[in-house]
C-alpha positions as protocol buffer text, in pm:
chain_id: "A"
residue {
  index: 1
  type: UNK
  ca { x: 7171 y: 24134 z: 12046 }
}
residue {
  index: 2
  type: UNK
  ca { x: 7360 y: 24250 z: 11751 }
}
residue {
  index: 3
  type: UNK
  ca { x: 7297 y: 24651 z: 11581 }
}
residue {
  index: 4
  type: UNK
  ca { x: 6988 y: 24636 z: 11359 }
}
residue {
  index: 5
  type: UNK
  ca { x: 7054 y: 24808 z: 11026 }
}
residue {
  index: 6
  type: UNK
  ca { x: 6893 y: 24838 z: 10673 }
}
residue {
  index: 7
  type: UNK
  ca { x: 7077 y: 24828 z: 10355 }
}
residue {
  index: 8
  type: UNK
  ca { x: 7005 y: 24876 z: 9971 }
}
residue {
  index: 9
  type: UNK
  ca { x: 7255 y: 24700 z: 9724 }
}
residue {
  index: 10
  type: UNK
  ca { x: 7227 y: 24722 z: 9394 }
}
residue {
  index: 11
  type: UNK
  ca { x: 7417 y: 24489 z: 9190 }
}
residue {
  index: 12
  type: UNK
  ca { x: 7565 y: 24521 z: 8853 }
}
residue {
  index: 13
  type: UNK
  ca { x: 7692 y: 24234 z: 8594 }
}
residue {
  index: 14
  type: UNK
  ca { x: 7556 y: 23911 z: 8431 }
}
residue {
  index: 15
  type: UNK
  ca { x: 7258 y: 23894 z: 8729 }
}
residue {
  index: 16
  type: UNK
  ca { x: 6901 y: 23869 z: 8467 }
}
residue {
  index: 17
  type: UNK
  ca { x: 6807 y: 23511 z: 8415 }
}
residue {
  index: 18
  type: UNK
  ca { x: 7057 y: 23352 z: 8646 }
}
residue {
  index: 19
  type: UNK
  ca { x: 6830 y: 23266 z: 8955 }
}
residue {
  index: 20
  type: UNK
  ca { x: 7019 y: 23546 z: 9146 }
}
residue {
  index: 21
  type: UNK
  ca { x: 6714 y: 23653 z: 9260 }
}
residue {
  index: 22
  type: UNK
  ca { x: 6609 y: 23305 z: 9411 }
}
residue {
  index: 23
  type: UNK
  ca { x: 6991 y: 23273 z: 9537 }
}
residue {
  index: 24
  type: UNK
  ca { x: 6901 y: 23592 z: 9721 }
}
residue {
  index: 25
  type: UNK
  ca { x: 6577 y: 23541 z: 9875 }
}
residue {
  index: 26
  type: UNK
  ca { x: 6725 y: 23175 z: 10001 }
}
residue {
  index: 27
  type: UNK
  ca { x: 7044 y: 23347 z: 10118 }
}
residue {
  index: 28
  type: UNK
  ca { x: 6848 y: 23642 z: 10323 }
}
residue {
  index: 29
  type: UNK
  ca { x: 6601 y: 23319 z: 10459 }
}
residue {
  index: 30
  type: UNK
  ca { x: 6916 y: 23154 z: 10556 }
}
residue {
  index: 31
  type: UNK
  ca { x: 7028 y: 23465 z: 10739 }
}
residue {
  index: 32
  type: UNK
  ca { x: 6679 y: 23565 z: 10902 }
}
residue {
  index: 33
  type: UNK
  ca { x: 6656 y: 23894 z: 10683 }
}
residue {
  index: 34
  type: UNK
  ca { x: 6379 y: 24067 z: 10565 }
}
residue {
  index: 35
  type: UNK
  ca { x: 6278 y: 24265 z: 10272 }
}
residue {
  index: 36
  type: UNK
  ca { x: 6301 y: 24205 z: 9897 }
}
residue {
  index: 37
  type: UNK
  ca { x: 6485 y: 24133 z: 9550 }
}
residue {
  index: 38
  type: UNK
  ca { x: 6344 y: 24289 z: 9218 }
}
residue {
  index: 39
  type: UNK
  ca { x: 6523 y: 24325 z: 8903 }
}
residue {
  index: 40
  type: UNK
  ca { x: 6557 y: 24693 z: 8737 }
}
residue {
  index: 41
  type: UNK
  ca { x: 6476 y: 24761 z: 8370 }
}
residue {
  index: 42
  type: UNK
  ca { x: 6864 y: 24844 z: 8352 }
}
residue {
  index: 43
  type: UNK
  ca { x: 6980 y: 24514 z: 8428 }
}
residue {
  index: 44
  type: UNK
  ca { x: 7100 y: 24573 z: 8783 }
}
residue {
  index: 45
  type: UNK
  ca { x: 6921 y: 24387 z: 9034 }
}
residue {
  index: 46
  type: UNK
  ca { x: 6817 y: 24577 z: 9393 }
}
residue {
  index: 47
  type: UNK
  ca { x: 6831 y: 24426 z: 9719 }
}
residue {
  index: 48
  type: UNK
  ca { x: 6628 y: 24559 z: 10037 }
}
residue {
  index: 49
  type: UNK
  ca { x: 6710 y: 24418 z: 10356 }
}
residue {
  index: 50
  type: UNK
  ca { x: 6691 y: 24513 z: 10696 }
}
residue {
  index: 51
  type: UNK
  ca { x: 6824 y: 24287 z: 11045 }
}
residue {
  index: 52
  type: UNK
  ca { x: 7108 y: 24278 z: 11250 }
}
residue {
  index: 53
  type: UNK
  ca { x: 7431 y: 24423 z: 11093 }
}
residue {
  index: 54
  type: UNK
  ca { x: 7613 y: 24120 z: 11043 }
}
residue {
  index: 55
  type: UNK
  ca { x: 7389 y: 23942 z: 10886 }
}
residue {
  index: 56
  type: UNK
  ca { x: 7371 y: 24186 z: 10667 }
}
residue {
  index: 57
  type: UNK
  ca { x: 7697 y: 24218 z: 10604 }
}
residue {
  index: 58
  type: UNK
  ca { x: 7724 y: 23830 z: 10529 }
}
residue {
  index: 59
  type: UNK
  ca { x: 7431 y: 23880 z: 10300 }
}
residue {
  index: 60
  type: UNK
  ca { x: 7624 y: 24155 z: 10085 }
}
residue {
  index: 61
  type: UNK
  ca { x: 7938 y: 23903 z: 10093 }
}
residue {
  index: 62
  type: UNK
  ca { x: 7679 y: 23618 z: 9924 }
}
residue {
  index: 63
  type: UNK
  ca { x: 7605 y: 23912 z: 9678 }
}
residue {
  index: 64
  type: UNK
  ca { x: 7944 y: 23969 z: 9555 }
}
residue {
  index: 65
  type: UNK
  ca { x: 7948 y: 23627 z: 9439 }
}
residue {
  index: 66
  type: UNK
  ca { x: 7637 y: 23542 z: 9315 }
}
residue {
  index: 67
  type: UNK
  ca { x: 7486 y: 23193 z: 9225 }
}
residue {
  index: 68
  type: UNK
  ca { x: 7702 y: 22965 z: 8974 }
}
residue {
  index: 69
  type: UNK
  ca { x: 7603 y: 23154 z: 8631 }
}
residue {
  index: 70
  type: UNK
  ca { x: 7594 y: 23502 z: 8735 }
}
residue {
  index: 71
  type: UNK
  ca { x: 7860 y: 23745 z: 8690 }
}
residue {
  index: 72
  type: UNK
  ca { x: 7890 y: 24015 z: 8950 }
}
residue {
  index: 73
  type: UNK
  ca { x: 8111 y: 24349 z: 8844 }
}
residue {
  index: 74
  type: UNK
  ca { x: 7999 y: 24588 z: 9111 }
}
residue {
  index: 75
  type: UNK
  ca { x: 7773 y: 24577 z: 9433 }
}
residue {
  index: 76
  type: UNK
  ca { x: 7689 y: 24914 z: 9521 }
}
residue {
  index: 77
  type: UNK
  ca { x: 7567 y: 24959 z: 9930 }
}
residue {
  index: 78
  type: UNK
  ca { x: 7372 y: 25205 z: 10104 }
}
residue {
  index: 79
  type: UNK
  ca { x: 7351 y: 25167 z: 10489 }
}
residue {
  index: 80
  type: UNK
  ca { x: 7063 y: 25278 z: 10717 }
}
residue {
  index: 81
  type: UNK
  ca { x: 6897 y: 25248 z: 11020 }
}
residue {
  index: 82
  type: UNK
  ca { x: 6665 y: 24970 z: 11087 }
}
residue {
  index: 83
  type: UNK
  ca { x: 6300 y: 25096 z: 11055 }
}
residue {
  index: 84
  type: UNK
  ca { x: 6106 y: 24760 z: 11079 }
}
residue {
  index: 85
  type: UNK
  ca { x: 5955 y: 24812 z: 10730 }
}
residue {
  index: 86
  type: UNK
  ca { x: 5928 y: 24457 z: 10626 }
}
residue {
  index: 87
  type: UNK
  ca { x: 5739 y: 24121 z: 10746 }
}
residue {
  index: 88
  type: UNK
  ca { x: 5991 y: 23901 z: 10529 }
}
residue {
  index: 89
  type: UNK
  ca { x: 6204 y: 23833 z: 10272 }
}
residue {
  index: 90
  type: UNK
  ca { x: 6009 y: 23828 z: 9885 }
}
residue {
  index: 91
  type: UNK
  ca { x: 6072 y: 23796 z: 9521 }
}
residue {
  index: 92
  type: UNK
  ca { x: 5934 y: 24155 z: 9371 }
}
residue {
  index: 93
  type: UNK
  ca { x: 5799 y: 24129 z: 9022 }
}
């Protein structure tokens, strides 16, 4: 079994009223990833996510690009260890 890790991204650009957070939530289904999407106040949108590493790492790749109408200048990633916090992948509001 592949490294378990967590991660928070938080990524900059054209990503409010694009579906980027549904691309996200499908993506991190896809990739058998838990946690959560939520859009900041800023504009940014924040990704939680915890599984095994490359998945993960797939997941930030899917990030950089974004569904068809976003615009993605800058994913910023945090790495940590895998702590189990989540049941599974939501939409946060």
């Amino acid at each position: 079994m592949a490294d378990l890790a967590s991660l928070r991204a938080v990524v900059s650009g054209r990503v409010h009223g694009v579906f980027f957070r549904a691309f996200v939530e499908n993506r991190a289904g896809e990739l058998n990833l838990t946690g959560y999407v939520v859009n900041l106040p800023d504009g940014r949108v924040e990704v939680k996510a915890e599984g095994e590493r490359p998945r993960l790492e797939k997941l930030v790749g899917s990030l950089k690009v974004g569904p068809p109408a976003a615009r993605v200048e800058k994913v910023a990633v945090k790495w940590g260890d895998y702590r189990g916090l989540f049941q599974g992948f939501d939409v946060r509001y």
